Short mmCIF file of C-alpha atoms and ligand atoms in Angstrom, two decimals:
data_model
loop_
_atom_site.label_atom_id
_atom_site.label_comp_id
_atom_site.label_asym_id
_atom_site.label_seq_id
_atom_site.Cartn_x
_atom_site.Cartn_y
_atom_site.Cartn_z
CA MET A 1 3.40 1.17 -36.74
CA VAL A 2 0.20 2.37 -35.02
CA THR A 3 -1.35 5.59 -36.31
CA PRO A 4 -4.28 7.35 -34.70
CA GLU A 5 -7.13 7.89 -37.18
CA ASN A 6 -9.77 9.15 -34.88
CA GLN A 7 -10.29 8.94 -31.15
CA SER A 8 -11.62 5.40 -31.10
CA GLU A 9 -9.82 3.91 -34.05
CA ARG A 10 -6.24 2.81 -34.76
CA VAL A 11 -4.79 1.58 -38.01
CA VAL A 12 -1.78 -0.75 -38.04
CA ARG A 13 -0.09 -1.38 -41.38
CA VAL A 14 1.39 -4.81 -42.04
CA PRO A 15 4.45 -3.93 -44.14
CA LEU A 16 4.74 -6.48 -46.96
CA GLY A 17 5.50 -4.42 -50.05
CA GLU A 18 2.72 -4.63 -52.61
CA ARG A 19 0.86 -7.08 -50.34
CA SER A 20 0.83 -4.65 -47.40
CA TYR A 21 -2.52 -4.23 -45.69
CA ASP A 22 -4.23 -2.41 -42.87
CA VAL A 23 -5.51 -3.80 -39.60
CA VAL A 24 -8.19 -1.41 -38.38
CA VAL A 25 -8.97 -1.55 -34.66
CA GLY A 26 -11.92 0.24 -33.09
CA ALA A 27 -15.34 0.00 -31.47
CA GLY A 28 -18.40 -0.60 -33.65
CA LEU A 29 -16.44 -1.11 -36.87
CA LEU A 30 -18.67 -3.85 -38.31
CA MET A 31 -21.29 -1.22 -39.15
CA GLY A 32 -18.85 0.29 -41.62
CA LEU A 33 -17.52 -3.01 -43.00
CA GLY A 34 -19.06 -2.55 -46.48
CA PRO A 35 -17.44 0.82 -47.33
CA ARG A 36 -14.09 -0.39 -45.97
CA LEU A 37 -14.27 -3.52 -48.10
CA ALA A 38 -15.22 -1.44 -51.15
CA GLN A 39 -12.01 0.55 -50.64
CA VAL A 40 -9.84 -2.55 -50.98
CA ALA A 41 -11.95 -4.75 -53.29
CA GLY A 42 -13.85 -2.18 -55.35
CA ARG A 43 -17.60 -1.52 -55.13
CA GLY A 44 -20.15 -4.10 -56.18
CA GLY A 45 -19.73 -7.75 -57.08
CA ARG A 46 -20.12 -10.60 -54.64
CA ALA A 47 -18.90 -11.07 -51.08
CA PHE A 48 -18.99 -14.51 -49.45
CA LEU A 49 -19.41 -14.14 -45.70
CA VAL A 50 -18.22 -17.11 -43.60
CA ALA A 51 -19.29 -16.84 -39.99
CA ASP A 52 -18.53 -18.75 -36.84
CA SER A 53 -21.65 -20.39 -35.32
CA GLY A 54 -20.65 -18.81 -31.98
CA VAL A 55 -20.94 -15.24 -33.30
CA PRO A 56 -24.11 -13.45 -32.17
CA VAL A 57 -26.60 -13.32 -35.05
CA GLU A 58 -26.88 -9.51 -34.69
CA SER A 59 -23.19 -9.15 -35.55
CA LEU A 60 -23.66 -11.32 -38.61
CA ASP A 61 -26.72 -9.28 -39.66
CA VAL A 62 -24.93 -5.95 -39.14
CA SER A 63 -21.97 -7.14 -41.24
CA ALA A 64 -24.17 -8.50 -44.04
CA ALA A 65 -26.31 -5.34 -44.11
CA SER A 66 -23.25 -3.10 -44.30
CA LEU A 67 -21.84 -5.16 -47.19
CA GLN A 68 -25.18 -5.03 -49.01
CA HIS A 69 -25.49 -1.25 -48.56
CA ALA A 70 -22.07 -0.91 -50.11
CA GLY A 71 -23.34 -2.78 -53.18
CA PHE A 72 -22.10 -6.31 -52.53
CA ALA A 73 -24.32 -9.33 -53.24
CA VAL A 74 -23.81 -11.33 -50.05
CA THR A 75 -23.91 -15.10 -49.60
CA ARG A 76 -23.58 -16.38 -46.03
CA ALA A 77 -22.29 -19.64 -44.62
CA VAL A 78 -22.00 -20.60 -40.95
CA ILE A 79 -19.41 -23.10 -39.75
CA THR A 80 -18.71 -24.79 -36.41
CA PRO A 81 -15.46 -23.53 -34.89
CA SER A 82 -14.11 -26.79 -33.48
CA GLU A 83 -10.62 -28.21 -34.05
CA ARG A 84 -12.24 -31.39 -35.36
CA ASP A 85 -14.25 -29.40 -37.93
CA LYS A 86 -11.13 -27.54 -38.99
CA SER A 87 -10.67 -30.09 -41.75
CA LEU A 88 -10.27 -30.53 -45.47
CA THR A 89 -13.86 -31.85 -45.53
CA THR A 90 -15.16 -28.52 -44.15
CA VAL A 91 -13.06 -26.62 -46.69
CA GLU A 92 -14.40 -28.77 -49.54
CA THR A 93 -18.00 -28.19 -48.44
CA LEU A 94 -17.34 -24.47 -48.12
CA LEU A 95 -15.69 -24.28 -51.55
CA GLY A 96 -18.76 -25.99 -53.06
CA ARG A 97 -20.97 -23.27 -51.59
CA VAL A 98 -18.64 -20.53 -52.77
CA ALA A 99 -18.69 -21.99 -56.29
CA ARG A 100 -22.51 -22.31 -56.25
CA SER A 101 -22.73 -18.59 -55.46
CA ARG A 102 -20.85 -18.02 -58.76
CA HIS A 103 -18.08 -16.27 -56.85
CA GLU A 104 -15.52 -14.87 -59.28
CA ARG A 105 -11.83 -14.05 -59.09
CA GLY A 106 -11.21 -10.74 -57.38
CA GLU A 107 -14.34 -11.12 -55.24
CA PRO A 108 -13.63 -11.38 -51.50
CA ILE A 109 -14.35 -14.03 -48.93
CA VAL A 110 -15.03 -12.36 -45.58
CA ALA A 111 -14.36 -14.29 -42.37
CA LEU A 112 -16.28 -13.35 -39.23
CA GLY A 113 -15.17 -15.51 -36.33
CA GLY A 114 -12.42 -16.85 -34.10
CA GLY A 115 -9.12 -18.38 -35.14
CA VAL A 116 -10.62 -21.58 -36.57
CA VAL A 117 -12.89 -19.67 -38.94
CA CYS A 118 -10.13 -17.20 -39.89
CA ASP A 119 -7.86 -20.13 -40.78
CA ILE A 120 -10.53 -22.06 -42.75
CA ALA A 121 -11.87 -19.05 -44.66
CA GLY A 122 -8.33 -17.86 -45.40
CA PHE A 123 -7.38 -21.30 -46.74
CA ALA A 124 -10.53 -21.53 -48.89
CA ALA A 125 -9.77 -18.05 -50.27
CA ALA A 126 -6.16 -19.04 -50.98
CA ILE A 127 -7.11 -22.05 -53.12
CA TYR A 128 -10.45 -21.08 -54.70
CA ARG A 129 -9.69 -20.24 -58.36
CA ARG A 130 -6.01 -20.16 -57.26
CA GLY A 131 -6.67 -17.30 -54.89
CA VAL A 132 -9.31 -14.68 -54.12
CA PRO A 133 -8.99 -11.88 -51.56
CA VAL A 134 -9.81 -12.61 -47.93
CA VAL A 135 -10.89 -10.06 -45.36
CA GLN A 136 -10.55 -11.10 -41.73
CA CYS A 137 -13.03 -9.85 -39.11
CA PRO A 138 -11.83 -11.64 -35.96
CA THR A 139 -14.34 -11.97 -33.13
CA THR A 140 -12.10 -13.21 -30.31
CA LEU A 141 -9.16 -11.47 -28.65
CA LEU A 142 -6.92 -14.39 -29.61
CA ALA A 143 -7.87 -14.11 -33.29
CA MET A 144 -7.48 -10.30 -33.22
CA VAL A 145 -3.93 -10.35 -31.88
CA ASP A 146 -2.79 -13.52 -33.63
CA ALA A 147 -4.68 -15.67 -36.19
CA SER A 148 -6.23 -12.91 -38.31
CA VAL A 149 -2.90 -11.16 -38.97
CA GLY A 150 0.04 -12.67 -40.81
CA GLY A 151 -1.46 -14.84 -43.52
CA LYS A 152 -1.17 -18.31 -41.99
CA THR A 153 -4.17 -20.30 -43.23
CA GLY A 154 -4.94 -24.00 -43.11
CA VAL A 155 -6.60 -26.96 -41.45
CA ASN A 156 -5.79 -29.86 -39.17
CA LEU A 157 -5.07 -33.34 -40.49
CA GLU A 158 -5.99 -36.67 -38.98
CA VAL A 159 -2.83 -38.79 -38.96
CA SER A 160 -3.09 -42.21 -37.38
CA ALA A 161 -1.22 -45.40 -38.17
CA SER A 162 -4.36 -47.51 -37.69
CA GLY A 163 -6.82 -45.14 -39.36
CA ALA A 164 -8.74 -44.85 -36.06
CA THR A 165 -10.40 -41.49 -35.36
CA SER A 166 -9.30 -39.69 -32.21
CA ASP A 167 -8.35 -36.15 -31.16
CA ASP A 168 -4.93 -37.54 -30.25
CA HIS A 169 -4.28 -38.09 -33.95
CA LEU A 170 -5.22 -34.57 -34.98
CA LYS A 171 -2.11 -32.82 -36.29
CA LYS A 172 -2.81 -29.12 -35.94
CA ASN A 173 -2.38 -26.85 -38.97
CA MET A 174 -0.62 -29.62 -40.91
CA VAL A 175 -2.08 -28.52 -44.26
CA GLY A 176 -2.10 -24.90 -45.32
CA VAL A 177 -0.61 -22.01 -47.23
CA PHE A 178 0.38 -18.43 -46.60
CA HIS A 179 -2.31 -16.10 -47.93
CA GLN A 180 -2.22 -12.57 -46.58
CA PRO A 181 -5.57 -10.85 -46.05
CA SER A 182 -6.44 -7.66 -47.95
CA LEU A 183 -7.83 -6.08 -44.80
CA VAL A 184 -8.37 -6.98 -41.14
CA VAL A 185 -11.17 -5.34 -39.15
CA CYS A 186 -11.03 -5.75 -35.35
CA ASP A 187 -14.27 -4.53 -33.78
CA VAL A 188 -13.60 -4.60 -30.02
CA ASN A 189 -17.34 -4.41 -29.30
CA LEU A 190 -17.42 -8.10 -30.26
CA LEU A 191 -15.34 -8.89 -27.18
CA GLY A 192 -18.33 -7.93 -25.00
CA SER A 193 -20.14 -11.15 -25.91
CA LEU A 194 -17.06 -13.34 -25.62
CA PRO A 195 -17.07 -15.91 -22.79
CA HIS A 196 -14.70 -14.76 -20.01
CA ASP A 197 -12.46 -17.81 -20.53
CA GLU A 198 -11.99 -16.90 -24.18
CA LEU A 199 -11.00 -13.35 -23.28
CA LEU A 200 -8.45 -14.73 -20.80
CA SER A 201 -7.11 -17.05 -23.46
CA GLY A 202 -6.27 -14.06 -25.65
CA MET A 203 -4.65 -12.24 -22.72
CA ALA A 204 -1.95 -14.93 -22.48
CA GLU A 205 -0.85 -14.09 -26.04
CA CYS A 206 -0.79 -10.40 -25.06
CA VAL A 207 1.53 -11.18 -22.13
CA LYS A 208 3.75 -13.08 -24.57
CA HIS A 209 3.89 -10.07 -26.92
CA GLY A 210 4.67 -7.80 -23.96
CA LEU A 211 7.60 -10.03 -23.02
CA ILE A 212 9.20 -9.60 -26.46
CA GLY A 213 8.02 -6.02 -27.07
CA ALA A 214 11.47 -4.37 -27.10
CA ASP A 215 12.51 -6.49 -30.09
CA TRP A 216 9.55 -5.22 -32.09
CA GLY A 217 9.34 -1.52 -31.36
CA ASP A 218 7.29 -1.40 -28.15
CA PRO A 219 9.55 -1.74 -25.08
CA GLY A 220 6.82 -0.34 -22.82
CA LEU A 221 4.17 -2.88 -23.76
CA LEU A 222 4.66 -5.26 -20.83
CA GLU A 223 4.49 -2.44 -18.30
CA TRP A 224 1.41 -0.98 -19.99
CA THR A 225 -0.20 -4.45 -19.96
CA ARG A 226 0.54 -4.82 -16.24
CA LYS A 227 -1.12 -1.48 -15.50
CA SER A 228 -4.05 -1.64 -17.91
CA ILE A 229 -5.05 -5.28 -18.03
CA GLN A 230 -7.83 -4.90 -15.46
CA ARG A 231 -9.37 -2.03 -17.45
CA ALA A 232 -9.23 -4.16 -20.58
CA MET A 233 -10.71 -7.14 -18.71
CA SER A 234 -13.61 -4.98 -17.62
CA LEU A 235 -14.18 -4.24 -21.34
CA ASP A 236 -13.21 -0.57 -21.22
CA SER A 237 -13.33 0.21 -24.92
CA GLU A 238 -10.38 2.61 -24.99
CA ALA A 239 -8.17 0.09 -23.15
CA LEU A 240 -9.27 -2.71 -25.48
CA VAL A 241 -8.52 -0.66 -28.60
CA GLU A 242 -5.05 0.14 -27.25
CA LEU A 243 -4.46 -3.46 -26.16
CA VAL A 244 -5.43 -4.90 -29.55
CA ALA A 245 -3.66 -2.21 -31.61
CA ARG A 246 -0.37 -2.48 -29.71
CA ASN A 247 -0.43 -6.28 -29.84
CA VAL A 248 -1.30 -6.28 -33.54
CA ALA A 249 1.62 -3.88 -34.09
CA ILE A 250 3.99 -6.46 -32.57
CA LYS A 251 2.59 -9.18 -34.82
CA ALA A 252 2.74 -6.86 -37.86
CA ALA A 253 6.40 -6.03 -37.20
CA VAL A 254 7.32 -9.71 -36.85
CA VAL A 255 5.42 -10.72 -40.00
CA GLY A 256 6.92 -7.79 -41.93
CA GLU A 257 10.40 -9.09 -41.11
CA ASP A 258 9.84 -12.85 -41.42
CA GLU A 259 6.64 -13.47 -43.40
CA ARG A 260 7.25 -17.17 -44.06
CA GLU A 261 8.80 -18.17 -40.75
CA GLN A 262 12.23 -18.71 -42.21
CA GLY A 263 14.14 -17.08 -39.39
CA ALA A 264 15.62 -19.62 -37.00
CA THR A 265 16.48 -17.06 -34.36
CA GLY A 266 14.47 -15.22 -31.75
CA ARG A 267 14.26 -12.33 -34.22
CA GLY A 268 11.73 -13.94 -36.52
CA ARG A 269 8.28 -15.40 -36.50
CA MET A 270 9.66 -18.11 -34.26
CA ALA A 271 9.58 -15.56 -31.42
CA LEU A 272 5.77 -15.75 -31.56
CA ASN A 273 6.07 -19.36 -30.43
CA ALA A 274 7.30 -18.42 -26.98
CA GLY A 275 5.33 -20.52 -24.52
CA HIS A 276 3.90 -22.68 -27.29
CA THR A 277 6.33 -25.63 -27.26
CA VAL A 278 5.35 -26.69 -23.75
CA GLY A 279 1.89 -25.12 -24.30
CA HIS A 280 0.98 -27.25 -27.34
CA ALA A 281 2.34 -30.37 -25.65
CA ILE A 282 0.13 -30.02 -22.55
CA GLU A 283 -2.93 -28.58 -24.34
CA THR A 284 -4.17 -32.00 -25.40
CA MET A 285 -3.17 -33.92 -22.25
CA HIS A 286 -6.44 -33.45 -20.35
CA CYS A 287 -4.70 -31.74 -17.40
CA ARG A 288 -6.55 -29.35 -15.09
CA ALA A 289 -5.73 -25.68 -14.65
CA VAL A 290 -4.72 -24.76 -11.08
CA TYR A 291 -5.07 -21.10 -10.10
CA ALA A 292 -3.01 -19.02 -7.68
CA ASP A 293 -5.72 -19.40 -4.99
CA GLY A 294 -5.61 -23.20 -5.34
CA ALA A 295 -8.90 -23.50 -7.27
CA THR A 296 -8.87 -26.17 -9.98
CA GLY A 297 -10.52 -26.07 -13.40
CA PRO A 298 -12.22 -28.88 -15.34
CA PRO A 299 -10.16 -31.41 -17.32
CA GLY A 300 -8.55 -29.89 -20.42
CA LEU A 301 -6.69 -26.62 -20.88
CA LYS A 302 -7.76 -23.81 -23.18
CA HIS A 303 -5.11 -22.64 -25.65
CA GLY A 304 -4.34 -19.46 -23.71
CA GLN A 305 -4.14 -21.33 -20.40
CA ALA A 306 -1.66 -23.77 -21.95
CA VAL A 307 0.38 -20.92 -23.49
CA GLY A 308 0.53 -19.08 -20.14
CA LEU A 309 1.75 -22.24 -18.40
CA GLY A 310 4.13 -22.85 -21.29
CA LEU A 311 5.61 -19.38 -20.81
CA ILE A 312 6.24 -20.03 -17.11
CA ALA A 313 7.85 -23.42 -17.82
CA GLU A 314 9.96 -22.33 -20.78
CA ILE A 315 11.22 -19.25 -18.94
CA ALA A 316 12.03 -21.43 -15.91
CA CYS A 317 14.10 -23.60 -18.26
CA ALA A 318 15.85 -20.54 -19.71
CA GLU A 319 16.54 -19.20 -16.21
CA ARG A 320 18.22 -22.47 -15.28
CA LEU A 321 20.38 -22.22 -18.38
CA GLY A 322 21.29 -18.61 -17.61
CA VAL A 323 19.47 -17.29 -20.71
CA ALA A 324 16.61 -15.52 -18.90
CA ARG A 325 16.88 -13.11 -15.99
CA ALA A 326 16.62 -14.87 -12.60
CA GLY A 327 13.16 -14.52 -11.10
CA LEU A 328 11.41 -13.88 -14.45
CA ALA A 329 9.32 -17.07 -14.37
CA ARG A 330 7.95 -16.08 -10.95
CA GLU A 331 7.14 -12.53 -12.17
CA VAL A 332 5.34 -13.87 -15.24
CA ALA A 333 3.38 -16.30 -13.07
CA GLY A 334 2.38 -13.34 -10.87
CA LEU A 335 1.14 -11.35 -13.88
CA LEU A 336 -0.79 -14.31 -15.28
CA ALA A 337 -2.33 -14.92 -11.84
CA SER A 338 -3.41 -11.27 -11.58
CA ILE A 339 -5.25 -11.67 -14.90
CA GLY A 340 -6.96 -14.87 -13.72
CA LEU A 341 -4.91 -17.36 -15.69
CA PRO A 342 -3.62 -20.58 -14.08
CA VAL A 343 -0.09 -20.88 -12.73
CA LYS A 344 0.11 -24.66 -12.44
CA ALA A 345 -1.48 -27.78 -13.93
CA ALA A 346 -2.74 -30.90 -12.16
CA GLY A 347 -2.75 -34.35 -13.69
CA MET A 348 0.21 -33.81 -15.98
CA PRO A 349 2.02 -36.96 -17.17
CA PRO A 350 5.70 -37.46 -16.25
CA ALA A 351 8.10 -34.83 -17.63
CA LYS A 352 9.61 -37.42 -20.00
CA LYS A 353 6.25 -37.89 -21.75
CA ILE A 354 5.77 -34.13 -22.09
CA ALA A 355 9.28 -33.77 -23.52
CA GLU A 356 8.43 -36.48 -26.07
CA ALA A 357 5.29 -34.56 -27.08
CA MET A 358 7.41 -31.42 -27.42
CA LEU A 359 9.38 -33.19 -30.16
CA ASP A 360 6.21 -32.98 -32.29
CA ASP A 361 6.49 -29.21 -32.22
CA LYS A 362 7.05 -27.53 -35.58
CA LYS A 363 10.19 -25.79 -34.31
CA THR A 364 11.84 -29.13 -33.61
CA SER A 365 14.72 -29.70 -35.95
CA GLY A 366 16.57 -33.02 -36.37
CA GLY A 367 14.92 -34.39 -33.22
CA ARG A 368 16.22 -31.49 -31.11
CA ILE A 369 13.82 -29.34 -29.10
CA ARG A 370 14.10 -25.58 -29.72
CA LEU A 371 12.52 -23.04 -27.44
CA ALA A 372 11.95 -19.36 -28.23
CA VAL A 373 12.27 -17.73 -24.81
CA PRO A 374 11.80 -14.18 -23.51
CA THR A 375 14.93 -13.14 -21.64
CA GLY A 376 13.42 -10.58 -19.28
CA ASP A 377 14.50 -7.38 -21.02
CA GLY A 378 11.88 -7.35 -23.79
CA HIS A 379 13.96 -9.56 -26.06
CA CYS A 380 13.78 -13.19 -27.13
CA ARG A 381 16.43 -15.84 -27.68
CA VAL A 382 16.41 -19.38 -28.98
CA VAL A 383 17.44 -22.21 -26.69
CA GLU A 384 18.63 -25.24 -28.68
CA ALA A 385 18.37 -28.75 -27.30
CA PRO A 386 17.98 -27.91 -23.61
CA SER A 387 19.30 -30.62 -21.28
CA SER A 388 16.76 -33.11 -19.93
CA GLN A 389 17.48 -31.81 -16.40
CA ALA A 390 16.58 -28.25 -17.43
CA LEU A 391 13.45 -29.46 -19.23
CA THR A 392 12.36 -31.58 -16.28
CA ALA A 393 12.88 -28.67 -13.88
CA ALA A 394 10.84 -26.45 -16.21
CA ILE A 395 7.93 -28.87 -16.30
CA GLU A 396 8.07 -29.45 -12.55
CA ALA A 397 7.81 -25.63 -12.13
CA ILE A 398 4.20 -25.83 -13.33
CA ARG A 399 3.19 -29.15 -11.78
CA ALA A 400 0.54 -28.80 -9.06
N1 LIG B 501 0.79 -17.77 -34.59
C1 LIG B 501 2.15 -17.67 -34.92
C2 LIG B 501 2.39 -17.04 -36.23
O1 LIG B 501 1.49 -16.47 -36.82
O2 LIG B 501 3.48 -17.11 -36.74
#
């Protein structure tokens, strides 16, 4: 549910009974972070502020000053937002600093950063003294519409038979717990300093939400996205507030219905994985993004690029199986291209190798691939164990 509070601010409630919380979306919200935190955590006491090293120092200063004016004693820590640093070692170091600040139960940890920082700070908050409140202040579009909402926290784990260190052995989000935030504050002004690629990465998740919007109370979201994406890309504040609020509302509705990802159908949290089974598989394969005009990116795909390509491929697979409307994959590719996201990938390994990597996906059950696929009418369905011909055709649909 999205409710207007004032012209430039929307509040979305995540409906989880006594653990329900607000996601506030607006421009310039960090200036008022302290009073908002005081409303959910009480005035005074300590606040431990964990920031992403990529966040402009002014944003960190504004947040800390607002917390101090509201009576909080603030301790700051800055962490590097890389997948390799998203580790138990980083969490242990952070917990040591939290403990040294004499942080007590009931006192909040505040995360200011992208998805990696949201996940690390949330995990530290979940396990410090068996749980302290966490407040998420996401600084990227991706973190605003996904990682900061829904309570998934955790780190990656290095799993290798030989003990050798390599990114190939990094199992993403292998260790973690559900710990819902007490409050999420999305200040869209932060998106102004975000690298363009990062903004695009978040847009792919917005397209995904648009494709399943009818299932979660917003059947017009895809059409609105089509019409308004350029305004949002040019950082029009009103368009960004609407984009973030409507996408958060989708996430909130999904989480409210299936908090712990127990639903095995397209009507649960699994629906949020549309595009991610192929996406995760190709994200680490050092392929190059290929754009609609034929331009090619550097080796390696960003998460959003991989998810966009994953959407095209998975929908192509569903089309072949008669689950998705014919022509949908081409339409989605057109929308992604109009945003500036790639529509193909160069340098991909053979389809068989990608299918093997897809078996690592968390939705895999008993060695059978499961895809959550948009059907073309705003809904999502699960495709169980697609045939190798359908999978191969899907992967070939995005091969440059
Ligand atoms: N990012 C998927 C989820 O939160 O369930």
